[in-house]
PDB file of N, CA and C in Angstrom:
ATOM      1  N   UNK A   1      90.688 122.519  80.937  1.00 42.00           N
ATOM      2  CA  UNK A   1      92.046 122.023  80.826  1.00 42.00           C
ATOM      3  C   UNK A   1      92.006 120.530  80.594  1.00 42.00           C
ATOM      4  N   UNK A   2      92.525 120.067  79.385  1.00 44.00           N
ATOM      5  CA  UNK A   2      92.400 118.560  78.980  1.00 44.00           C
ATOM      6  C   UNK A   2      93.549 117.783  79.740  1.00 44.00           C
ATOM      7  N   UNK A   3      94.158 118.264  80.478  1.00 46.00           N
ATOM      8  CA  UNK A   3      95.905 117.633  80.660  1.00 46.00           C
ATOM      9  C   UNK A   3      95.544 116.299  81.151  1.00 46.00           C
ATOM     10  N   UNK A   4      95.907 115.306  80.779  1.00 49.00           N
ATOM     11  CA  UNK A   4      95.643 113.835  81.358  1.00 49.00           C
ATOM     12  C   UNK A   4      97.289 113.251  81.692  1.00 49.00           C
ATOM     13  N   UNK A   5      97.868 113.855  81.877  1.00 55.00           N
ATOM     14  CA  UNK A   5      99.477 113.768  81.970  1.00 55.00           C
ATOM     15  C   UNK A   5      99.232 112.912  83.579  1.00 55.00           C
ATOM     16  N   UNK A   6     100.619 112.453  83.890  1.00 65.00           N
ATOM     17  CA  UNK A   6     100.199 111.632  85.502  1.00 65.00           C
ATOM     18  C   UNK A   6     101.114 112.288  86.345  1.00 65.00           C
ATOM     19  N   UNK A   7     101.386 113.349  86.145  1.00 71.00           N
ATOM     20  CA  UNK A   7     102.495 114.044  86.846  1.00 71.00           C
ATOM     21  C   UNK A   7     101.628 115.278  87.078  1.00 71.00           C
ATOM     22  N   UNK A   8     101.097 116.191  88.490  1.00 77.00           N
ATOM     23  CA  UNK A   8     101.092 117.141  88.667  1.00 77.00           C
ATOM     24  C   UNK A   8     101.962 118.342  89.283  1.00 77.00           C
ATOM     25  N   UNK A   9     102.342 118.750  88.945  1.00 83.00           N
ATOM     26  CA  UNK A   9     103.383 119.608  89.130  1.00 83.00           C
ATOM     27  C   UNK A   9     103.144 120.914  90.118  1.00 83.00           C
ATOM     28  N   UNK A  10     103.936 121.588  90.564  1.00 89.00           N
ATOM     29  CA  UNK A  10     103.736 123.397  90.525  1.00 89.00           C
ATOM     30  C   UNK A  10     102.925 124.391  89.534  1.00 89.00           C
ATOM     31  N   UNK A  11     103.860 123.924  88.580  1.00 92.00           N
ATOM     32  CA  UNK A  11     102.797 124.845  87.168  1.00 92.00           C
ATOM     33  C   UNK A  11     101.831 124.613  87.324  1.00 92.00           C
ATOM     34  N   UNK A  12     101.309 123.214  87.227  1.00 90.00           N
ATOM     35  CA  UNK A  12      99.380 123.129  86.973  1.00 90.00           C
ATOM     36  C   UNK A  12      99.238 123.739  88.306  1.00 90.00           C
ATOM     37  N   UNK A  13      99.552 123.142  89.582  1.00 91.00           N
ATOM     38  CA  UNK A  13      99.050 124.048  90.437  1.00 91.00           C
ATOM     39  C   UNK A  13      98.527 125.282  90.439  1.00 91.00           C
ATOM     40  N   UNK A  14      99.634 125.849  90.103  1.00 95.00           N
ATOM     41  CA  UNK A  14      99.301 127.120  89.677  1.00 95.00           C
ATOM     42  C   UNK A  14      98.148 127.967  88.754  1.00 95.00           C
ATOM     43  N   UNK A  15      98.272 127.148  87.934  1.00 95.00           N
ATOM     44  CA  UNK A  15      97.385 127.287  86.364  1.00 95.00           C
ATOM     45  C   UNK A  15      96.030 126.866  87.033  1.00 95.00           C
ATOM     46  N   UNK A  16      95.478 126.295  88.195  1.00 95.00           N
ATOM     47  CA  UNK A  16      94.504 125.489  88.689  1.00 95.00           C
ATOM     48  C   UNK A  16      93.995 126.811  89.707  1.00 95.00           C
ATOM     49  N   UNK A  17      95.240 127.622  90.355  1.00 97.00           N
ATOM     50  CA  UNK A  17      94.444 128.831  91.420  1.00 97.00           C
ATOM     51  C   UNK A  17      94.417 129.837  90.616  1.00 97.00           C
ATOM     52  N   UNK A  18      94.627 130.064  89.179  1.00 98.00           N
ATOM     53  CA  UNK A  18      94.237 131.054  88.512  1.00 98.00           C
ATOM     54  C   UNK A  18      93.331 130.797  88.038  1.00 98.00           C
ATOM     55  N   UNK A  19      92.721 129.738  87.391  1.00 97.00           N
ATOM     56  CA  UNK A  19      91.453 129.606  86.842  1.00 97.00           C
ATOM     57  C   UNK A  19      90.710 129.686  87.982  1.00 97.00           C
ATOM     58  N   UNK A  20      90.784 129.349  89.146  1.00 98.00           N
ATOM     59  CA  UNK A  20      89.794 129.714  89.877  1.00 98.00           C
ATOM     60  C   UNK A  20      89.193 130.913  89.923  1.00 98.00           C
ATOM     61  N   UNK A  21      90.697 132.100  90.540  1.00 98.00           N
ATOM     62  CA  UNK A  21      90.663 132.785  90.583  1.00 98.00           C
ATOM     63  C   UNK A  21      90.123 133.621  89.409  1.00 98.00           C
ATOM     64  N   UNK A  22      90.277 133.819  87.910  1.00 98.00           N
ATOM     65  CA  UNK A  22      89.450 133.692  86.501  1.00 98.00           C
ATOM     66  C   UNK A  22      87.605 133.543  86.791  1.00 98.00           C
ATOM     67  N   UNK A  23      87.679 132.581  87.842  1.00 98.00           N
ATOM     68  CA  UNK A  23      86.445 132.541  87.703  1.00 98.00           C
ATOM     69  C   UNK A  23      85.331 133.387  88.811  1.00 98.00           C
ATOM     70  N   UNK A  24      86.130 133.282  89.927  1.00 98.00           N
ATOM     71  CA  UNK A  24      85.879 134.171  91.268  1.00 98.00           C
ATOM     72  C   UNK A  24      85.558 135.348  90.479  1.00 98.00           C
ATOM     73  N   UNK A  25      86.184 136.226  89.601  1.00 98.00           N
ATOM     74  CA  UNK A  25      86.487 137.487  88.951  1.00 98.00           C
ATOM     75  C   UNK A  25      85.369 137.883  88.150  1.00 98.00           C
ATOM     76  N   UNK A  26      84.952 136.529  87.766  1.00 98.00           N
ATOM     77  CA  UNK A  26      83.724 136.568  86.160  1.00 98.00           C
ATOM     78  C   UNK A  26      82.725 136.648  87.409  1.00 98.00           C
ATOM     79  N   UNK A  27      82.573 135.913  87.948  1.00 98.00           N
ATOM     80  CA  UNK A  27      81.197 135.884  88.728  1.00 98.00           C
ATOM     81  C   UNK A  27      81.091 137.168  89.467  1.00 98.00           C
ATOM     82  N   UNK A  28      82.072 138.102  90.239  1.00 98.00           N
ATOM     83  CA  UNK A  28      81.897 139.200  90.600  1.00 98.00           C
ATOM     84  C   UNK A  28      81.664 140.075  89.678  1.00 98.00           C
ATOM     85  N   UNK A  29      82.425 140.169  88.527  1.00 98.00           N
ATOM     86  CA  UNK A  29      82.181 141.032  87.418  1.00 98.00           C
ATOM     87  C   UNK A  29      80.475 141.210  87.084  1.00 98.00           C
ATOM     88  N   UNK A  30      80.392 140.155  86.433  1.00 97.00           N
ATOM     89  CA  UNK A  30      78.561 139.738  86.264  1.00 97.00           C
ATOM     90  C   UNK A  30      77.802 140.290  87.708  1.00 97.00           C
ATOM     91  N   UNK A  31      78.222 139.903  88.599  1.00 97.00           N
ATOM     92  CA  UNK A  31      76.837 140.292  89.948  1.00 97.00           C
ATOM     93  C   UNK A  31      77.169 141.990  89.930  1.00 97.00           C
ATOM     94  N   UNK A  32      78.392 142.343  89.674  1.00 98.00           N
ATOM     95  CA  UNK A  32      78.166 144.441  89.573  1.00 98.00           C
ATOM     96  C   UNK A  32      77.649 144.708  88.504  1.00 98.00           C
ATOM     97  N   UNK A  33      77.646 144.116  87.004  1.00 97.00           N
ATOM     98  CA  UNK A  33      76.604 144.955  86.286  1.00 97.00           C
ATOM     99  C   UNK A  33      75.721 144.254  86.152  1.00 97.00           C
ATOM    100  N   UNK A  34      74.937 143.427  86.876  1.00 97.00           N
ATOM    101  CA  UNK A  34      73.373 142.997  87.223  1.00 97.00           C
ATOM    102  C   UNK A  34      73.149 141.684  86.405  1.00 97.00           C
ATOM    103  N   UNK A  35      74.215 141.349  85.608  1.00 97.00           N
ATOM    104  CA  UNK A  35      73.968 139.982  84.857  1.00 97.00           C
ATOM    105  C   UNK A  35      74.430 138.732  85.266  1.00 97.00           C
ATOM    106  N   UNK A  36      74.337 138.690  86.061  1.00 96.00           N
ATOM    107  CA  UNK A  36      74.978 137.153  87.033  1.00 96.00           C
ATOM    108  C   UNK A  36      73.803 135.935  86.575  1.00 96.00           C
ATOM    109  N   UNK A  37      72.782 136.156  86.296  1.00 95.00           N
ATOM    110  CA  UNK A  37      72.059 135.315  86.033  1.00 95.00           C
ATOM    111  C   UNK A  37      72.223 134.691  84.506  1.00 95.00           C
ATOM    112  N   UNK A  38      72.033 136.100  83.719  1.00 96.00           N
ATOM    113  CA  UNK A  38      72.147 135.871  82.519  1.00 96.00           C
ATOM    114  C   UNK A  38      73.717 134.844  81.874  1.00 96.00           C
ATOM    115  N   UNK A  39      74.967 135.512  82.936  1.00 96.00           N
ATOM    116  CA  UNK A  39      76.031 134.412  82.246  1.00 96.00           C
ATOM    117  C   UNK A  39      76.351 133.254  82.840  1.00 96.00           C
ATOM    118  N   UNK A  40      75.003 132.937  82.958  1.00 96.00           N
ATOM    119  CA  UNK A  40      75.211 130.852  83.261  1.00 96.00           C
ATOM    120  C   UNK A  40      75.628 130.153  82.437  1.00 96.00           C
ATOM    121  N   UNK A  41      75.408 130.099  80.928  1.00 96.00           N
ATOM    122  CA  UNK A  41      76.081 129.139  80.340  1.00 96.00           C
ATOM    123  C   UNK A  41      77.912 129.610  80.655  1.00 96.00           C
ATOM    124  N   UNK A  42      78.045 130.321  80.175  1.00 97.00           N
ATOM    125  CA  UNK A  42      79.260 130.742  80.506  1.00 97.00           C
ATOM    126  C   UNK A  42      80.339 130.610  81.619  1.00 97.00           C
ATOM    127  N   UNK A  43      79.212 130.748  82.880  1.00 97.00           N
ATOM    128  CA  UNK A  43      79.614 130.210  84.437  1.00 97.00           C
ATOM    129  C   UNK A  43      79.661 128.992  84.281  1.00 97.00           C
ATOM    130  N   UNK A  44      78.682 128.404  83.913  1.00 97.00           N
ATOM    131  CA  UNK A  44      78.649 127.003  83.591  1.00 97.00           C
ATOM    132  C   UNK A  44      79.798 125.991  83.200  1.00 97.00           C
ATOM    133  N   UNK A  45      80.210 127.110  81.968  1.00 97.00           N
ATOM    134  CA  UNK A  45      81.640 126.438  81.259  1.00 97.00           C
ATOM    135  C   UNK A  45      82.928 126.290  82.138  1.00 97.00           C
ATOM    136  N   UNK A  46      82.862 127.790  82.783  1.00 97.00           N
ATOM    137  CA  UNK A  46      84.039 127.791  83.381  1.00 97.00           C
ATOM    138  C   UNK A  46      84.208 126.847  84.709  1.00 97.00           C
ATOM    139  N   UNK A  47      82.854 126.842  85.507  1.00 97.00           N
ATOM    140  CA  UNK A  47      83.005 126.137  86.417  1.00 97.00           C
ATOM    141  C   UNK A  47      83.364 124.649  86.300  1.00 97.00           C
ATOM    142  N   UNK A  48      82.572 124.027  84.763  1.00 96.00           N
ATOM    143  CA  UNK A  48      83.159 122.519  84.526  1.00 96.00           C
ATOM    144  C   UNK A  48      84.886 122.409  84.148  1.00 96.00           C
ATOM    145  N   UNK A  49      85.612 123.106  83.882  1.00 95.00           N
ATOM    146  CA  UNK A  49      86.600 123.403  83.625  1.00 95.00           C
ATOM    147  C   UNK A  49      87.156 123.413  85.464  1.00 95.00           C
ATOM    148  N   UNK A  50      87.135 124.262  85.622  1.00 96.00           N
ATOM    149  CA  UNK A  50      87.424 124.195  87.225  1.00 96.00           C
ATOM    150  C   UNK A  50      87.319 122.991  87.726  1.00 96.00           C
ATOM    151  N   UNK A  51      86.293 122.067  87.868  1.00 96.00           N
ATOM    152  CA  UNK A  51      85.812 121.078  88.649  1.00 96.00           C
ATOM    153  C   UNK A  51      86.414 120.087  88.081  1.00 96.00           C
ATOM    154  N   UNK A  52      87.018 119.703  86.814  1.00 94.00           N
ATOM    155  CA  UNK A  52      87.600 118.620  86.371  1.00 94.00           C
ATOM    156  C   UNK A  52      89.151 119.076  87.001  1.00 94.00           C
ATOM    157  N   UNK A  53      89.519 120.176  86.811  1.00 93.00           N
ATOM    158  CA  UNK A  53      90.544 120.342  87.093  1.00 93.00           C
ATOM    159  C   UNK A  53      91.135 120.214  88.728  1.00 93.00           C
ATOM    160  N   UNK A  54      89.712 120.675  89.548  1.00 93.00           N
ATOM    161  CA  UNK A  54      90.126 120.063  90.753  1.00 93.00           C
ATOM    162  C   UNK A  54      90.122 118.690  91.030  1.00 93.00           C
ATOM    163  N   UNK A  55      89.180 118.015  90.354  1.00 92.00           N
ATOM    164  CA  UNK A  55      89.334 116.597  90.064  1.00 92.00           C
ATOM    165  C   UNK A  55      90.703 115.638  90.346  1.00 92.00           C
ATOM    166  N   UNK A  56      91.467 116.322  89.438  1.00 89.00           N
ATOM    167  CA  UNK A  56      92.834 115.894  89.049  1.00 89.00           C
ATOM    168  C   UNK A  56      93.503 116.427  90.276  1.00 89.00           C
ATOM    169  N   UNK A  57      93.448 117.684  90.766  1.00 88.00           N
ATOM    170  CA  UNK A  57      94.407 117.980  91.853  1.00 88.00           C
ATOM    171  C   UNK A  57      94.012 117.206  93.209  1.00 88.00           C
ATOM    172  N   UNK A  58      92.747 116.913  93.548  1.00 87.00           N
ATOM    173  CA  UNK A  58      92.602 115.792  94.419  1.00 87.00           C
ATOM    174  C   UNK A  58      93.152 115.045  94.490  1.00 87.00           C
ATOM    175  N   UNK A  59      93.382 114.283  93.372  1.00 85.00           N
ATOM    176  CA  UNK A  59      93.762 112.766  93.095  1.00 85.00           C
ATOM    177  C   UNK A  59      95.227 112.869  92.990  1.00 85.00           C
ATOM    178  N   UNK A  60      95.906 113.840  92.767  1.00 77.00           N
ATOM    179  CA  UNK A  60      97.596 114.051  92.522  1.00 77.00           C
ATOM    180  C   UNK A  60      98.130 113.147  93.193  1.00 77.00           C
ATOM    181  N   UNK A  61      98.066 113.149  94.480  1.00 69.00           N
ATOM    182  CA  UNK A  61      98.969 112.197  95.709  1.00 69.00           C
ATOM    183  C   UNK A  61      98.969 110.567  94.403  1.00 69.00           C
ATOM    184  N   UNK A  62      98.425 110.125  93.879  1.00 73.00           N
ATOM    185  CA  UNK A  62      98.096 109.540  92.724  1.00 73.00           C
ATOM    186  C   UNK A  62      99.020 109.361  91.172  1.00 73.00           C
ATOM    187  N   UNK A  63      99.025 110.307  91.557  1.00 70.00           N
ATOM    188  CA  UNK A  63     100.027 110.914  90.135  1.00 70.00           C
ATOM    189  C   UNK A  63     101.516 110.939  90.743  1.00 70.00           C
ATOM    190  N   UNK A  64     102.356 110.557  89.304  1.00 70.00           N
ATOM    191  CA  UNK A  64     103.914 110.053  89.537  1.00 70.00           C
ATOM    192  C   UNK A  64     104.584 111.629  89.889  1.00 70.00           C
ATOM    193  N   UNK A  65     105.348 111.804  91.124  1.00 71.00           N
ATOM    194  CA  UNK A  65     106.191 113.234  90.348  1.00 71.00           C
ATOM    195  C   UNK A  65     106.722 113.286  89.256  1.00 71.00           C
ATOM    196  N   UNK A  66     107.411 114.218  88.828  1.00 74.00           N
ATOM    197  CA  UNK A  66     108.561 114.184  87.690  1.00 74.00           C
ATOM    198  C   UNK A  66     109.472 113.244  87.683  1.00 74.00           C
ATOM    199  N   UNK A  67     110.367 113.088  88.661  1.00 78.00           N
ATOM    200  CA  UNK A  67     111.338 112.425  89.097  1.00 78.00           C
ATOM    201  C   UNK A  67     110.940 110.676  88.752  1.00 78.00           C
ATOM    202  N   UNK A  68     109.666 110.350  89.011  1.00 77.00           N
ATOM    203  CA  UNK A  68     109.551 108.916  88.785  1.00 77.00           C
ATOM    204  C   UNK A  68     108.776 109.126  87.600  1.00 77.00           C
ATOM    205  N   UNK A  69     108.466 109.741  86.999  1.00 77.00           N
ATOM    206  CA  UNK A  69     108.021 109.271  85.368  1.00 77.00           C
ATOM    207  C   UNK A  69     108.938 109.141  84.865  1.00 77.00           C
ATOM    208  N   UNK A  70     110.295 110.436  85.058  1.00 81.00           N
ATOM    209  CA  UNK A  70     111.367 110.219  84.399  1.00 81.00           C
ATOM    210  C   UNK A  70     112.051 108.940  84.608  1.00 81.00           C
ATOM    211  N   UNK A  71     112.369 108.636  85.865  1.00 83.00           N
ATOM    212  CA  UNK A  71     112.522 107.150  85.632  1.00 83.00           C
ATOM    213  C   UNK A  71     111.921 105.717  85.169  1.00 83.00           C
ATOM    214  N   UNK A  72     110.484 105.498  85.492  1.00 82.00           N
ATOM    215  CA  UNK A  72     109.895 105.078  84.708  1.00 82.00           C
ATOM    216  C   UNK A  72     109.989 105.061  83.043  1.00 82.00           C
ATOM    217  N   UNK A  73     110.006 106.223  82.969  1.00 84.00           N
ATOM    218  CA  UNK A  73     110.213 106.049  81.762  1.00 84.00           C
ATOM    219  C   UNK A  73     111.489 105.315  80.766  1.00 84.00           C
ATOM    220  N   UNK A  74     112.487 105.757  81.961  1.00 86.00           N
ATOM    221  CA  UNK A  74     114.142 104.972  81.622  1.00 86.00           C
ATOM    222  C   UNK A  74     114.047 103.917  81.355  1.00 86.00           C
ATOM    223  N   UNK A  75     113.468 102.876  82.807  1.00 85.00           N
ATOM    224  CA  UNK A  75     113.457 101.821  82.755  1.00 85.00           C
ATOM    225  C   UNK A  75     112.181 100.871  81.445  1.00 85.00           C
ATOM    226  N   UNK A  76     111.352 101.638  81.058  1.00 86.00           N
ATOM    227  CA  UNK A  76     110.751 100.968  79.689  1.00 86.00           C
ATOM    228  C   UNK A  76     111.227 101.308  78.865  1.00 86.00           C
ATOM    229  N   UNK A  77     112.051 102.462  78.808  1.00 84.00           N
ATOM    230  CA  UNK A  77     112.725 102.351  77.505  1.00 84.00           C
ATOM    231  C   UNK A  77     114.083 101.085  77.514  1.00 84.00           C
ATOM    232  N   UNK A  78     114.310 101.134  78.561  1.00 81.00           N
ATOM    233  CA  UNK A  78     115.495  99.834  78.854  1.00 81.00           C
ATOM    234  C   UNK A  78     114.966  98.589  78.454  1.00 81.00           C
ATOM    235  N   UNK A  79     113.985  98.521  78.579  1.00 81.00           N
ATOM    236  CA  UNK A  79     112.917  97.334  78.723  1.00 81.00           C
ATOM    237  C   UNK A  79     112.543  96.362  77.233  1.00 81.00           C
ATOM    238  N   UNK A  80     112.450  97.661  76.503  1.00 78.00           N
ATOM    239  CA  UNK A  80     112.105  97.764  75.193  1.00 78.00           C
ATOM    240  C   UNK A  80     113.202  97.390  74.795  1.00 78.00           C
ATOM    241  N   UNK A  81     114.492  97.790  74.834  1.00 69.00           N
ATOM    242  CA  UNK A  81     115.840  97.498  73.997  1.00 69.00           C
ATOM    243  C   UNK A  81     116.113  96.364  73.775  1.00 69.00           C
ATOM    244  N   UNK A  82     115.875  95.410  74.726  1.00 56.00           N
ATOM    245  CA  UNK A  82     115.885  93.719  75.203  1.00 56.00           C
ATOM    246  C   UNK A  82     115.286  93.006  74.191  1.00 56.00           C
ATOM    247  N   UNK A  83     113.790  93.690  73.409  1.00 54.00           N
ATOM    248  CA  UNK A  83     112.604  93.062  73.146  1.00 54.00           C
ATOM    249  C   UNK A  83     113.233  92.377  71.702  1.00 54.00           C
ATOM    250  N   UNK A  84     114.154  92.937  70.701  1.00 57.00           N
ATOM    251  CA  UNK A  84     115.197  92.385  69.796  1.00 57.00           C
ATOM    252  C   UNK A  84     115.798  91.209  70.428  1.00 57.00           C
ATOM    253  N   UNK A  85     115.803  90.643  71.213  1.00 58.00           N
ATOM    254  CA  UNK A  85     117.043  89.526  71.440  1.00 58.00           C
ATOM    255  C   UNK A  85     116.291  88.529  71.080  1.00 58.00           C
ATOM    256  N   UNK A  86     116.639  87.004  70.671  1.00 57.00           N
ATOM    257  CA  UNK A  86     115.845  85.650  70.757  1.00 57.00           C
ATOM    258  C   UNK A  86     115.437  85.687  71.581  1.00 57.00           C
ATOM    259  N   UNK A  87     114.311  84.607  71.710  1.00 57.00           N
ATOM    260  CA  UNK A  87     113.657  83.676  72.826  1.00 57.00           C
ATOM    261  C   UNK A  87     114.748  82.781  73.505  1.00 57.00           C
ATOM    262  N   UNK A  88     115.247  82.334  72.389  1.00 59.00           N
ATOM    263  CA  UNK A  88     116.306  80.741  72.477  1.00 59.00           C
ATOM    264  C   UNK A  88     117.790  81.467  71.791  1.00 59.00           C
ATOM    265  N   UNK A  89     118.892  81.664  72.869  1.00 58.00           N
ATOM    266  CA  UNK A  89     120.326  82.236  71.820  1.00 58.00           C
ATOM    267  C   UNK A  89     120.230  80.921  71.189  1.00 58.00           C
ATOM    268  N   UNK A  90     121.422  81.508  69.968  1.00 63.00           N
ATOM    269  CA  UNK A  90     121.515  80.720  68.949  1.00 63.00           C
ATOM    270  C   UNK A  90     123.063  80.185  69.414  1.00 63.00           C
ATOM    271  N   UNK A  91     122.863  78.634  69.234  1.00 61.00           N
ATOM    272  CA  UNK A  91     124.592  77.952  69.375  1.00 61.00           C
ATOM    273  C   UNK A  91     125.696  78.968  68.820  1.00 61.00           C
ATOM    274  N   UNK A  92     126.452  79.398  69.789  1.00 65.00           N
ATOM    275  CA  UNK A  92     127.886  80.416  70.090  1.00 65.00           C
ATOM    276  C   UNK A  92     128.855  79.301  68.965  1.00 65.00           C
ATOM    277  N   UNK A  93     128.692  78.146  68.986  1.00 64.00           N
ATOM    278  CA  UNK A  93     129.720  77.565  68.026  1.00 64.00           C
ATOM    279  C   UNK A  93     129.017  76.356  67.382  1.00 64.00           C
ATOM    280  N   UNK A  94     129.078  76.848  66.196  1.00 63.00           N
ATOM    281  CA  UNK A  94     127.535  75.792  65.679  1.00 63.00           C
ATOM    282  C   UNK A  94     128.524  74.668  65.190  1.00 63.00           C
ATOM    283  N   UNK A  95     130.207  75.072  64.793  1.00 67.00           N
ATOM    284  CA  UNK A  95     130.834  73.817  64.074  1.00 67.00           C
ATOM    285  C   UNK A  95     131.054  72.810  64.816  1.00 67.00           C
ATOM    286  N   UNK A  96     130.484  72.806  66.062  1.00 65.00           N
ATOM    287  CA  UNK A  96     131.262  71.825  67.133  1.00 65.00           C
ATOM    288  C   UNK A  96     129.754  70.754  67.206  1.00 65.00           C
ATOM    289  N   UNK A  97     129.901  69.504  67.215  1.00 67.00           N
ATOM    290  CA  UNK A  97     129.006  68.559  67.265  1.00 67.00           C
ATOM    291  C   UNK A  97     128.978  67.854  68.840  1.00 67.00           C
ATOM    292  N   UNK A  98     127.451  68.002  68.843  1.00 66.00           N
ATOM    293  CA  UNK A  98     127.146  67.729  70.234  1.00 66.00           C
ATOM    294  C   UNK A  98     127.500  66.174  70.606  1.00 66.00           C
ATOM    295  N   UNK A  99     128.406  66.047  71.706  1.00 67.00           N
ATOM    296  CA  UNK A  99     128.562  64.754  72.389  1.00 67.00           C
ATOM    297  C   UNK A  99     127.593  63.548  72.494  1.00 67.00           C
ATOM    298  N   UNK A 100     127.609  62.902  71.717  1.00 66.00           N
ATOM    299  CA  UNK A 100     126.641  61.647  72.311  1.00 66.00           C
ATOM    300  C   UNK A 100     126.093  61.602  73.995  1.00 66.00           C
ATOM    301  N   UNK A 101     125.186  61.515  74.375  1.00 60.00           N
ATOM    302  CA  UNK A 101     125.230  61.173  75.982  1.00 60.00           C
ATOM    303  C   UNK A 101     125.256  59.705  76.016  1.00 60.00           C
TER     304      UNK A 101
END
């Protein structure tokens, strides 16, 4: 699972105890018809898949909920809208000549 998203959710949760479970299944499968040895690369795969993926669910407490990406996200898009304005406004009444001091 590639997801590099910063939000872990329910779904992945989910999607995270089925691949386990996916994999619990392969490895029993293989040890009843005598090939548990033979599907290592295969175990192999699945287990790196697993292990990155628990990776990420470790680290969640880490990761934004929904609720604050979505806001996050508000506020840079707010952020961004600004980025059009001058540095320096431009004189509101340019016909008027500045006072001697």
């Amino acid at each position: 699972m590639a997801e590099h998203d910063e939000v872990y959710d329910e779904e992945r949760a989910a999607r995270l105890a089925a691949l386990l479970r996916a994999l619990a299944a392969r490895i029993e499968e293989l040890d009843q018809s005598g090939q548990l040895l033979r599907g290592g690369p295969e175990l192999l795969r699945m287990m790196g898949d697993a292990r990155s993926e628990l990776f990420h669910y470790e680290v969640r407490s880490t990761y934004d909920t929904p609720e604050i990406a979505d806001s996050k996200r508000i506020v840079e898009e707010a952020q961004h809208q600004d980025s059009f304005l001058p540095d320096e406004p431009e004189d509101d009444e340019p016909w008027r000549r500045r006072r001697p001091e």
